[in-house]
């Protein structure tokens, strides 16, 4: 319990201690113990880096970016699928004293532009297969002098004036080390999230946020008897590094404990299976659609899980039944190949809860140093009884500094004394294991990816026949949720569903398309201040 009426649920794992180091230093901290082990390997072309090579490359990249005229605290946009060089870029940006804003490589040029502008990017790192789209975005919104660095992923080519990524490493060798002048309280990552409402916003994460969250998880795994991670772990990385799950739940922590990461740029079933065939994979980091794939695909066989000791799943709800089906199909011992959920948010760097054992539908318990409150949505009073639902509030060293250039959104999300309102509804059972039951916020989650309804609504309103639009998520068998639109048309206009879908098509990425269809209605229910009543629409 805390002051006033606060009923704080502390972690049974106690408090974490973490080093006051910058994230790139933290990641390579143990690397001297195994300098010649492979740290990174491309699952497609086999390109490899040892820990020693990866650590050195990180520092050379930082020096080269400095040498291009970038200054401490400048934002570098990273728009690339998962490659070893994507990870090196992330850490290199940190080692140069800059901030990385990761952009979804599947984005359209329009979507990229919005983030480049909001983040005030001063340089771009991308890869050849998407370089033409990224270049179009850059040309439309940034100065032509903005450094445009391109990883050669063997598909596509480099636009004129590009700097080959490999030059950063070779040239950086002969440059002097960077005098960093950065502390743990400086911002290092700027992923985008729509939070509880509105358009995507830059989430300001400090070095301290990232480092503490890694140690919070690490401190808790013993208490929760989590399958242990070792420096011999082999982990395929199919979750995108641009998302906080891929970044600070997979890539950074696993590398820091010495795992080998096999990068996968795009989920293709055959490629994924090929990687499982060729490697003794020890842990799988998943989102619910991947669990469904592992169960349903005829390509997947029991032997693929022979060395797997952990299957982690997060980013969207998963039903217990889906986990049971997986175990039943392959007749796998759930004590040896353990399934656990994780629950996180971009705003919390990301992890808050991890599963404690056999309750597969539970997100488990709050990890070390993660304080929790459950606040009744109607009465605003703290809940301390099992079975009662409320909004989850989170506090700890892993909570973001705020949203970039958006004081209103920050104030609505973070209380004055540091509580982050997640917008998720949950309850706990008699063992203090938590369950997410609903979402209070507007967010739609398609395959674990964020789709902010406000973004689609704004686009729909740009259609000449559309008077009003509201978008909600509806359940989808494989994707979890998909967006569905309700539209009020202007007088005497009769657009078809396909007219509207075509209008949206080229403007937003594939996973944001209106798979849930469109329903034409006479009016959209709103409250007195004009806010769309989404719960009512559902
Ligand atoms: P964002 N069950 C239900 N919903 C979830 C879960 C879960 N296990 N995990 C995340 N969500 C939803 O910012 C929830 O609505 O970060 C939450 O507010 O893209 C929202 O997703 C946050 O979406 C890890 C590491 C999960 C990472 C993550 C995902 C972070 C997603 C567990 O161990």
Coordinates of C-alpha atoms and ligand atoms in Angstrom, one line a residue:
X1 CA 0.0 0.0 0.0
X2 CA 1.1 3.6 -0.7
X3 CA -0.1 7.0 0.4
X4 CA -3.7 8.2 0.1
X5 CA -5.8 5.5 -1.4
X6 CA -3.1 3.9 -3.4
X7 CA -2.9 0.2 -3.2
X8 CA 0.4 -0.6 -4.8
X9 CA 1.1 -4.2 -5.8
X10 CA 4.9 -4.6 -5.5
X11 CA 6.9 -7.2 -7.3
X12 CA 7.5 -10.5 -5.4
X13 CA 11.0 -10.3 -7.0
X14 CA 12.0 -7.2 -5.0
X15 CA 14.0 -4.4 -6.5
X16 CA 16.5 -4.6 -9.3
X17 CA 20.0 -3.2 -9.3
X18 CA 21.4 -2.3 -12.6
X19 CA 24.6 -0.7 -13.8
X20 CA 24.7 3.0 -14.7
X21 CA 25.9 2.3 -18.2
X22 CA 24.8 3.3 -21.7
X23 CA 22.8 0.7 -23.6
X24 CA 25.6 -0.1 -26.2
X25 CA 28.2 -0.5 -23.3
X26 CA 25.7 -2.7 -21.5
X27 CA 25.1 -4.9 -24.5
X28 CA 28.8 -5.6 -25.1
X29 CA 29.7 -5.7 -21.4
X30 CA 30.2 -9.5 -21.2
X31 CA 31.5 -9.9 -24.8
X32 CA 35.2 -10.1 -23.7
X33 CA 34.4 -13.6 -22.2
X34 CA 33.6 -15.0 -25.7
X35 CA 35.0 -12.6 -28.3
X36 CA 35.1 -15.2 -31.0
X37 CA 31.6 -16.6 -30.6
X38 CA 29.2 -15.6 -33.3
X39 CA 26.9 -12.8 -32.1
X40 CA 25.0 -12.1 -35.3
X41 CA 24.2 -14.1 -38.4
X42 CA 22.0 -13.3 -41.3
X43 CA 19.5 -16.1 -41.8
X44 CA 19.3 -15.4 -45.5
X45 CA 22.9 -14.8 -46.8
X46 CA 24.9 -16.2 -43.8
X47 CA 26.8 -12.9 -43.2
X48 CA 28.3 -13.2 -39.6
X49 CA 29.9 -11.0 -36.9
X50 CA 31.7 -12.3 -33.9
X51 CA 31.2 -10.5 -30.6
X52 CA 34.5 -8.8 -31.0
X53 CA 33.7 -7.7 -34.5
X54 CA 30.2 -6.5 -33.6
X55 CA 31.5 -4.5 -30.7
X56 CA 34.2 -2.8 -32.7
X57 CA 31.8 -2.2 -35.6
X58 CA 29.4 -0.5 -33.2
X59 CA 32.0 1.9 -32.2
X60 CA 33.3 2.6 -35.7
X61 CA 29.7 3.4 -36.9
X62 CA 29.3 5.9 -34.0
X63 CA 32.6 7.6 -35.1
X64 CA 31.6 7.7 -38.7
X65 CA 28.2 9.3 -38.0
X66 CA 30.0 11.9 -35.9
X67 CA 32.3 12.5 -38.8
X68 CA 29.4 13.3 -41.0
X69 CA 28.6 16.3 -38.9
X70 CA 25.9 14.8 -36.6
X71 CA 25.8 16.2 -33.1
X72 CA 25.1 14.7 -29.7
X73 CA 21.4 14.1 -29.3
X74 CA 20.6 14.2 -33.0
X75 CA 18.0 11.7 -34.2
X76 CA 19.0 9.1 -36.7
X77 CA 16.1 7.2 -38.5
X78 CA 16.7 3.5 -39.0
X79 CA 14.4 2.0 -41.6
X80 CA 15.5 -1.6 -42.3
X81 CA 14.3 -5.1 -42.1
X82 CA 16.1 -7.5 -39.7
X83 CA 19.8 -7.9 -40.7
X84 CA 22.9 -8.0 -38.6
X85 CA 23.7 -4.5 -39.9
X86 CA 20.4 -3.3 -38.5
X87 CA 21.4 -4.3 -35.0
X88 CA 24.9 -2.8 -35.5
X89 CA 23.2 0.4 -36.7
X90 CA 21.0 0.6 -33.6
X91 CA 24.0 0.3 -31.3
X92 CA 26.2 2.4 -33.4
X93 CA 23.8 5.3 -33.2
X94 CA 23.9 4.9 -29.5
X95 CA 27.7 4.8 -29.4
X96 CA 27.9 8.0 -31.4
X97 CA 25.7 9.8 -28.8
X98 CA 22.6 9.9 -31.0
X99 CA 19.0 8.9 -30.7
X100 CA 17.6 6.1 -32.9
X101 CA 14.0 6.4 -34.2
X102 CA 13.1 3.0 -35.7
X103 CA 10.7 3.1 -38.6
X104 CA 8.7 0.2 -39.9
X105 CA 10.3 -0.9 -43.2
X106 CA 6.9 -2.0 -44.5
X107 CA 5.6 1.6 -44.3
X108 CA 4.6 3.5 -47.4
X109 CA 6.6 6.7 -48.2
X110 CA 3.8 8.8 -46.7
X111 CA 3.9 7.0 -43.4
X112 CA 7.7 7.3 -43.3
X113 CA 7.6 11.0 -44.0
X114 CA 5.3 11.6 -41.0
X115 CA 7.8 9.9 -38.6
X116 CA 10.9 11.5 -40.2
X117 CA 9.4 14.9 -39.7
X118 CA 7.9 14.4 -36.2
X119 CA 11.2 12.9 -35.0
X120 CA 13.3 15.6 -36.8
X121 CA 15.6 13.0 -38.3
X122 CA 19.1 14.3 -39.2
X123 CA 20.3 11.1 -41.0
X124 CA 18.7 7.9 -42.4
X125 CA 20.0 4.3 -42.4
X126 CA 18.1 2.0 -44.7
X127 CA 18.7 -1.1 -46.9
X128 CA 18.7 -1.6 -50.7
X129 CA 15.4 -3.5 -50.9
X130 CA 13.4 -0.6 -49.7
X131 CA 15.8 2.3 -50.5
X132 CA 13.7 3.7 -53.3
X133 CA 10.7 4.2 -51.0
X134 CA 12.8 5.6 -48.2
X135 CA 14.5 7.9 -50.6
X136 CA 11.2 9.2 -52.0
X137 CA 10.2 10.0 -48.4
X138 CA 13.5 11.7 -47.7
X139 CA 13.4 13.8 -50.9
X140 CA 9.8 15.0 -50.0
X141 CA 10.5 16.2 -46.5
X142 CA 14.2 16.5 -45.6
X143 CA 17.2 18.5 -46.9
X144 CA 19.1 16.9 -49.7
X145 CA 22.2 17.1 -47.5
X146 CA 20.7 14.6 -45.0
X147 CA 23.1 11.6 -45.0
X148 CA 21.4 8.6 -46.6
X149 CA 23.2 5.4 -45.6
X150 CA 22.3 2.1 -47.2
X151 CA 22.9 -1.5 -46.1
X152 CA 23.4 -3.7 -49.1
X153 CA 20.9 -6.5 -48.6
X154 CA 21.5 -7.9 -52.1
X155 CA 18.1 -6.9 -53.4
X156 CA 17.6 -3.5 -55.2
X157 CA 20.2 -0.8 -55.5
X158 CA 21.5 2.3 -53.9
X159 CA 20.0 5.7 -54.9
X160 CA 22.5 8.3 -56.2
X161 CA 24.4 10.0 -53.4
X162 CA 23.9 7.1 -50.9
X163 CA 26.7 6.2 -48.5
X164 CA 27.3 2.4 -48.4
X165 CA 26.8 1.2 -44.8
X166 CA 30.0 -0.9 -45.0
X167 CA 32.0 2.4 -45.5
X168 CA 30.9 3.5 -42.0
X169 CA 32.7 0.5 -40.5
X170 CA 35.8 0.7 -42.7
X171 CA 36.2 4.4 -42.4
X172 CA 35.4 4.5 -38.7
X173 CA 38.5 2.5 -37.9
X174 CA 40.8 5.4 -38.6
X175 CA 38.7 8.0 -36.8
X176 CA 39.3 8.9 -33.2
X177 CA 36.9 7.6 -30.5
X178 CA 33.9 9.7 -29.7
X179 CA 33.9 11.8 -26.6
X180 CA 30.4 10.9 -25.6
X181 CA 29.1 13.3 -23.0
X182 CA 26.0 11.2 -22.5
X183 CA 24.5 9.9 -19.3
X184 CA 21.9 7.2 -18.4
X185 CA 19.3 9.9 -18.3
X186 CA 19.7 10.9 -21.9
X187 CA 17.3 9.7 -24.5
X188 CA 18.6 7.0 -26.8
X189 CA 15.6 5.5 -28.5
X190 CA 12.5 7.0 -30.0
X191 CA 10.1 4.3 -31.2
X192 CA 6.6 5.4 -32.1
X193 CA 3.4 4.5 -30.4
X194 CA -0.1 5.9 -30.5
X195 CA -0.5 5.3 -26.7
X196 CA -4.1 5.6 -25.5
X197 CA -5.4 7.9 -28.2
X198 CA -4.6 9.7 -31.4
X199 CA -1.7 9.5 -33.9
X200 CA 1.7 7.8 -33.4
X201 CA 4.0 9.8 -31.1
X202 CA 7.7 9.5 -30.4
X203 CA 8.2 7.6 -27.1
X204 CA 11.3 9.0 -25.4
X205 CA 13.3 6.2 -23.8
X206 CA 16.5 6.8 -21.9
X207 CA 19.5 4.6 -21.6
X208 CA 18.4 3.9 -18.0
X209 CA 15.0 2.8 -19.2
X210 CA 16.4 0.2 -21.6
X211 CA 19.1 -1.1 -19.2
X212 CA 16.9 -1.3 -16.2
X213 CA 14.2 -3.2 -18.0
X214 CA 16.7 -5.8 -19.2
X215 CA 17.9 -6.3 -15.6
X216 CA 14.3 -6.3 -14.3
X217 CA 13.5 -9.3 -16.5
X218 CA 16.8 -11.0 -15.7
X219 CA 16.3 -10.6 -11.9
X220 CA 12.8 -12.0 -12.1
X221 CA 13.5 -15.2 -14.1
X222 CA 14.9 -17.1 -11.2
X223 CA 11.9 -16.2 -8.9
X224 CA 9.5 -17.2 -11.6
X225 CA 11.5 -20.3 -12.6
X226 CA 11.8 -19.1 -16.1
X227 CA 13.9 -21.3 -18.4
X228 CA 17.3 -19.8 -18.0
X229 CA 19.2 -18.1 -20.8
X230 CA 22.8 -18.9 -21.5
X231 CA 25.6 -17.6 -23.7
X232 CA 24.9 -20.7 -25.8
X233 CA 21.4 -19.6 -26.8
X234 CA 20.6 -19.6 -30.5
X235 CA 17.7 -17.3 -31.3
X236 CA 16.0 -16.6 -34.6
X237 CA 14.9 -13.0 -34.7
X238 CA 11.8 -12.8 -36.8
X239 CA 10.1 -10.1 -34.7
X240 CA 11.1 -6.8 -36.3
X241 CA 13.8 -4.8 -34.5
X242 CA 12.0 -1.6 -35.2
X243 CA 9.4 -2.6 -32.6
X244 CA 10.4 -2.4 -28.9
X245 CA 9.7 -6.2 -28.5
X246 CA 12.3 -7.0 -31.1
X247 CA 14.7 -4.3 -29.8
X248 CA 14.7 -4.4 -26.0
X249 CA 13.1 -7.8 -25.2
X250 CA 15.0 -9.8 -27.9
X251 CA 18.1 -8.2 -29.5
X252 CA 19.7 -6.1 -26.7
X253 CA 19.1 -8.4 -23.7
X254 CA 20.0 -11.7 -25.6
X255 CA 23.2 -10.2 -27.0
X256 CA 24.1 -8.9 -23.6
X257 CA 24.0 -12.4 -22.2
X258 CA 25.9 -13.8 -25.2
X259 CA 23.3 -15.4 -27.4
X260 CA 23.7 -15.8 -31.1
X261 CA 21.0 -13.9 -33.0
X262 CA 19.9 -15.2 -36.4
X263 CA 18.2 -12.4 -38.3
X264 CA 15.2 -12.9 -40.5
X265 CA 14.2 -9.9 -42.6
X266 CA 10.7 -11.2 -43.6
X267 CA 8.5 -14.0 -42.3
X268 CA 8.4 -16.6 -45.0
X269 CA 7.4 -20.0 -43.7
X270 CA 9.9 -22.0 -45.8
X271 CA 12.8 -19.7 -44.7
X272 CA 11.8 -19.9 -41.1
X273 CA 11.7 -23.7 -41.2
X274 CA 15.0 -23.8 -43.0
X275 CA 16.5 -21.8 -40.2
X276 CA 15.0 -24.2 -37.6
X277 CA 16.4 -27.1 -39.6
X278 CA 19.9 -25.7 -39.8
X279 CA 20.3 -24.4 -36.3
X280 CA 19.9 -25.8 -32.8
X281 CA 17.4 -23.1 -31.9
X282 CA 17.1 -22.7 -28.1
X283 CA 14.4 -20.0 -27.7
X284 CA 11.6 -18.7 -29.8
X285 CA 10.2 -15.1 -29.4
X286 CA 6.7 -15.0 -30.8
X287 CA 3.5 -13.0 -31.3
X288 CA 0.2 -15.0 -31.3
X289 CA 0.1 -15.5 -35.1
X290 CA 3.4 -17.3 -34.9
X291 CA 2.2 -19.7 -32.3
X292 CA -0.8 -20.4 -34.6
X293 CA 1.6 -20.9 -37.5
X294 CA 3.8 -23.3 -35.5
X295 CA 0.7 -25.4 -34.7
X296 CA -1.0 -25.3 -38.1
X297 CA 1.9 -25.5 -40.6
X298 CA 2.5 -29.0 -42.1
X299 CA 6.2 -27.9 -42.5
X300 CA 6.7 -27.7 -38.8
X301 CA 7.8 -31.0 -37.1
X302 CA 8.4 -32.1 -33.5
X303 CA 12.2 -32.2 -34.0
X304 CA 12.3 -28.5 -34.7
X305 CA 11.7 -28.0 -30.9
X306 CA 14.3 -30.5 -29.8
X307 CA 16.6 -27.8 -28.3
X308 CA 13.9 -25.2 -27.6
X309 CA 13.6 -24.5 -23.9
X310 CA 11.5 -21.3 -24.1
X311 CA 8.6 -20.1 -26.2
X312 CA 7.8 -16.5 -25.3
X313 CA 4.7 -14.8 -26.6
X314 CA 3.6 -11.3 -26.2
X315 CA 2.2 -8.1 -27.8
X316 CA -1.4 -9.3 -28.1
X317 CA -3.8 -11.6 -26.3
X318 CA -3.3 -15.4 -26.7
X319 CA -5.9 -18.0 -25.7
X320 CA -4.9 -20.9 -23.5
X321 CA -6.5 -23.3 -26.0
X322 CA -4.0 -22.2 -28.6
X323 CA -1.1 -23.2 -26.4
X324 CA -2.7 -26.5 -25.5
X325 CA -3.2 -27.3 -29.1
X326 CA 0.5 -26.7 -29.8
X327 CA 1.6 -29.1 -27.0
X328 CA -1.0 -31.7 -28.0
X329 CA 0.0 -31.7 -31.7
X330 CA 3.7 -32.3 -31.1
X331 CA 3.4 -34.3 -27.9
X332 CA 6.1 -32.1 -26.4
X333 CA 7.0 -32.0 -22.7
X334 CA 5.9 -28.6 -21.4
X335 CA 8.4 -28.8 -18.6
X336 CA 11.3 -29.0 -21.0
X337 CA 10.0 -26.7 -23.8
X338 CA 8.3 -24.1 -21.7
X339 CA 5.7 -21.6 -22.9
X340 CA 5.4 -18.2 -21.2
X341 CA 3.6 -15.0 -21.9
X342 CA 5.1 -11.5 -21.6
X343 CA 3.2 -8.3 -21.3
X344 CA 4.7 -5.0 -22.3
X345 CA 4.3 -1.6 -23.9
X346 CA 6.6 0.6 -26.0
X347 CA 6.1 3.2 -23.2
X348 CA 7.7 0.8 -20.6
X349 CA 10.8 -0.3 -22.6
X350 CA 8.7 -2.8 -22.9
X351 CA 8.4 -5.6 -20.3
X352 CA 6.1 -5.3 -17.1
X353 CA 4.8 -8.9 -16.5
X354 CA 6.1 -12.3 -17.4
X355 CA 4.4 -15.7 -17.0
X356 CA 5.0 -17.7 -13.9
X357 CA 4.1 -21.2 -15.1
X358 CA 1.2 -23.2 -16.3
X359 CA -1.5 -20.7 -16.6
X360 CA -1.1 -20.0 -20.3
X361 CA -3.7 -17.3 -20.6
X362 CA -2.1 -15.3 -17.8
X363 CA 0.5 -12.6 -18.4
X364 CA 1.9 -13.7 -15.0
X365 CA 3.3 -11.3 -12.4
X366 CA 5.0 -8.0 -12.3
X367 CA 8.7 -8.2 -12.6
X368 CA 11.3 -6.8 -10.2
X369 CA 11.0 -3.0 -9.6
X370 CA 7.8 -2.9 -11.6
X371 CA 5.1 -1.4 -9.3
X372 CA 1.5 -1.9 -10.3
X373 CA -1.9 -0.4 -9.5
X374 CA -5.3 -1.6 -10.7
X375 CA -7.6 1.4 -10.9
X376 CA -11.4 1.0 -11.1
X377 CA -12.5 2.7 -14.4
X378 CA -15.7 4.1 -12.9
X379 CA -14.8 4.9 -9.3
X380 CA -11.1 5.7 -9.9
X381 CA -10.4 3.8 -6.7
X382 CA -7.6 1.3 -6.4
X383 CA -8.6 -2.4 -6.5
X384 CA -7.1 -4.8 -4.0
X385 CA -9.4 -7.8 -4.5
X386 CA -8.8 -10.7 -6.8
X387 CA -11.2 -11.1 -9.8
X388 CA -12.1 -7.4 -10.0
X389 CA -11.1 -5.6 -13.2
X390 CA -9.5 -2.2 -13.5
X391 CA -7.0 -0.2 -15.6
X392 CA -3.4 -1.3 -15.1
X393 CA -1.1 1.5 -14.0
X394 CA 2.7 1.0 -14.0
X395 CA 5.6 2.7 -12.3
X396 CA 9.4 1.9 -12.3
X397 CA 12.8 2.8 -13.8
X398 CA 11.6 1.5 -17.2
X399 CA 8.8 4.0 -17.7
X400 CA 9.4 6.5 -20.6
X401 CA 10.3 10.1 -20.1
X402 CA 7.2 11.1 -22.1
X403 CA 6.0 11.7 -25.7
X404 CA 8.2 13.9 -27.9
X405 CA 6.8 17.4 -28.3
X406 CA 3.4 16.3 -27.0
X407 CA 2.8 17.6 -23.5
X408 CA -0.9 16.9 -23.6
X409 CA -0.5 13.3 -24.5
X410 CA 2.3 13.0 -21.9
X411 CA 0.1 14.5 -19.2
X412 CA -2.8 12.2 -20.1
X413 CA -0.6 9.1 -19.9
X414 CA 1.8 9.9 -17.1
X415 CA 0.6 11.1 -13.7
X416 CA 2.7 13.7 -11.8
X417 CA 4.1 11.1 -9.5
X418 CA 5.2 8.8 -12.3
X419 CA 2.4 6.3 -12.9
X420 CA 1.8 5.3 -16.5
X421 CA -1.7 4.5 -17.4
X422 CA -1.6 1.6 -19.8
X423 CA -5.1 1.7 -21.2
X424 CA -5.3 -2.0 -20.6
X425 CA -8.0 -3.7 -18.4
X426 CA -6.9 -6.5 -16.2
X427 CA -7.6 -8.5 -13.0
X428 CA -5.6 -10.8 -10.8
X429 CA -6.4 -14.2 -9.4
X430 CA -5.8 -15.6 -5.9
X431 CA -2.1 -16.2 -6.7
X432 CA -1.6 -12.6 -8.0
X433 CA -1.3 -13.9 -11.5
X434 CA -2.7 -11.2 -13.9
X435 CA -5.0 -11.5 -16.9
X436 CA -5.6 -8.9 -19.6
X437 CA -9.4 -8.8 -20.4
X438 CA -9.9 -5.7 -22.5
X439 CA -8.4 -2.5 -23.9
X440 CA -9.6 0.8 -22.7
X441 CA -7.5 2.7 -25.3
X442 CA -8.3 3.1 -29.0
X443 CA -5.5 1.0 -30.2
X444 CA -6.1 -1.9 -32.7
X445 CA -3.5 -4.7 -32.7
X446 CA -3.1 -6.5 -36.0
X447 CA -0.6 -9.4 -35.7
X448 CA 0.8 -7.6 -32.7
X449 CA 1.4 -4.4 -34.7
X450 CA -0.2 -1.1 -33.7
X451 CA -2.9 0.3 -35.9
X452 CA -4.1 3.6 -34.5
X453 CA -7.8 4.1 -35.5
X454 CA -7.3 7.9 -35.5
X455 CA -4.8 7.5 -38.4
X456 CA -7.3 5.6 -40.6
X457 CA -10.1 7.9 -39.7
X458 CA -8.1 11.0 -40.7
X459 CA -7.3 9.3 -44.0
X460 CA -10.9 8.3 -44.7
X461 CA -12.1 11.8 -44.1
X462 CA -9.9 12.9 -46.9
X463 CA -12.0 10.9 -49.4
X464 CA -14.2 13.4 -51.2
X465 CA -17.4 11.4 -50.6
X466 CA -16.8 10.8 -46.9
X467 CA -18.5 13.0 -44.3
X468 CA -17.6 11.1 -41.1
X469 CA -15.6 7.9 -40.3
X470 CA -15.0 5.8 -37.3
X471 CA -12.6 2.8 -37.1
X472 CA -12.6 -0.1 -34.6
X473 CA -10.9 -3.4 -34.3
X474 CA -12.9 -6.6 -34.8
X475 CA -11.7 -10.1 -34.0
X476 CA -9.8 -12.0 -36.7
X477 CA -8.9 -15.7 -36.6
X478 CA -5.3 -15.4 -37.4
X479 CA -4.4 -11.7 -37.0
X480 CA -6.1 -11.2 -33.6
X481 CA -7.9 -8.1 -34.7
X482 CA -8.4 -6.2 -38.0
X483 CA -9.6 -2.7 -38.7
X484 CA -13.3 -2.1 -39.7
X485 CA -14.7 1.3 -40.8
X486 CA -18.1 2.9 -40.3
X487 CA -18.7 5.6 -42.7
X488 CA -21.2 8.4 -43.1
X489 CA -21.3 9.6 -46.8
X490 CA -21.9 13.1 -48.0
X491 CA -25.3 13.9 -49.5
X492 CA -26.0 12.4 -52.9
X493 CA -22.7 10.5 -52.8
X494 CA -22.7 6.7 -53.2
X495 CA -19.1 5.4 -53.0
X496 CA -18.7 1.6 -52.9
X497 CA -16.7 -0.4 -50.4
X498 CA -14.1 -1.0 -53.0
X499 CA -13.8 2.8 -53.9
X500 CA -12.9 3.5 -50.3
X501 CA -10.6 0.5 -49.9
X502 CA -8.7 1.6 -53.1
X503 CA -8.4 5.1 -51.8
X504 CA -6.7 3.7 -48.6
X505 CA -4.6 1.1 -50.4
X506 CA -1.4 3.0 -51.4
X507 CA -1.5 5.3 -48.5
X508 CA -0.9 3.0 -45.5
X509 CA 0.9 -0.3 -45.1
X510 CA -0.6 -3.7 -45.8
X511 CA -1.5 -4.6 -42.2
X512 CA -3.5 -1.4 -41.7
X513 CA -5.8 -2.1 -44.6
X514 CA -9.6 -2.4 -43.8
X515 CA -9.7 -6.2 -43.7
X516 CA -12.7 -6.0 -41.4
X517 CA -14.7 -4.3 -44.2
X518 CA -16.8 -1.1 -44.3
X519 CA -20.3 -0.5 -43.1
X520 CA -22.1 2.6 -44.3
X521 CA -24.2 4.2 -41.6
X522 CA -26.4 7.3 -41.0
X523 CA -24.5 8.6 -38.0
X524 CA -21.6 7.8 -35.7
X525 CA -22.3 7.7 -32.0
X526 CA -20.3 10.4 -30.1
X527 CA -20.3 11.8 -26.7
X528 CA -21.1 15.5 -25.9
X529 CA -17.5 16.6 -26.6
X530 CA -17.5 14.9 -30.0
X531 CA -15.4 11.8 -29.0
X532 CA -16.3 8.6 -30.9
X533 CA -18.0 6.1 -28.7
X534 CA -16.0 3.1 -29.8
X535 CA -17.2 0.7 -27.2
X536 CA -20.8 1.4 -28.4
X537 CA -19.7 0.9 -32.0
X538 CA -18.3 -2.5 -31.2
Ligands
LIG1 P1 3.1 -2.0 -28.0 N1 -1.6 -9.9 -23.8 C1 -2.5 -9.0 -24.2 N2 -2.2 -7.8 -24.7 C2 -0.9 -7.5 -24.8 C3 0.1 -8.3 -24.3 C4 -0.3 -9.6 -23.8 N3 0.6 -10.5 -23.4 N4 1.3 -7.7 -24.5 C5 1.0 -6.5 -25.1 N5 -0.3 -6.4 -25.2 C6 -1.0 -5.2 -25.8 O1 3.4 -0.7 -27.5 C7 -1.6 -4.3 -24.7 O2 -2.8 -3.7 -25.2 O3 4.1 -3.0 -27.3 C8 -0.5 -3.2 -24.6 O4 -0.9 -2.0 -24.1 O5 3.1 -2.3 -29.5 C9 -0.1 -3.1 -26.1 O6 -0.1 -4.4 -26.6 C10 1.3 -2.5 -26.2 O7 1.6 -2.5 -27.6 C11 7.3 -8.9 -24.0 C12 8.0 -7.9 -24.8 C13 5.2 -8.0 -24.8 C14 7.3 -7.1 -25.6 C15 5.9 -7.1 -25.6 C16 5.1 -6.3 -26.5 C17 5.2 -4.8 -26.5 C18 4.1 -4.3 -27.4 C19 5.9 -8.9 -24.0 O8 8.0 -9.7 -23.2

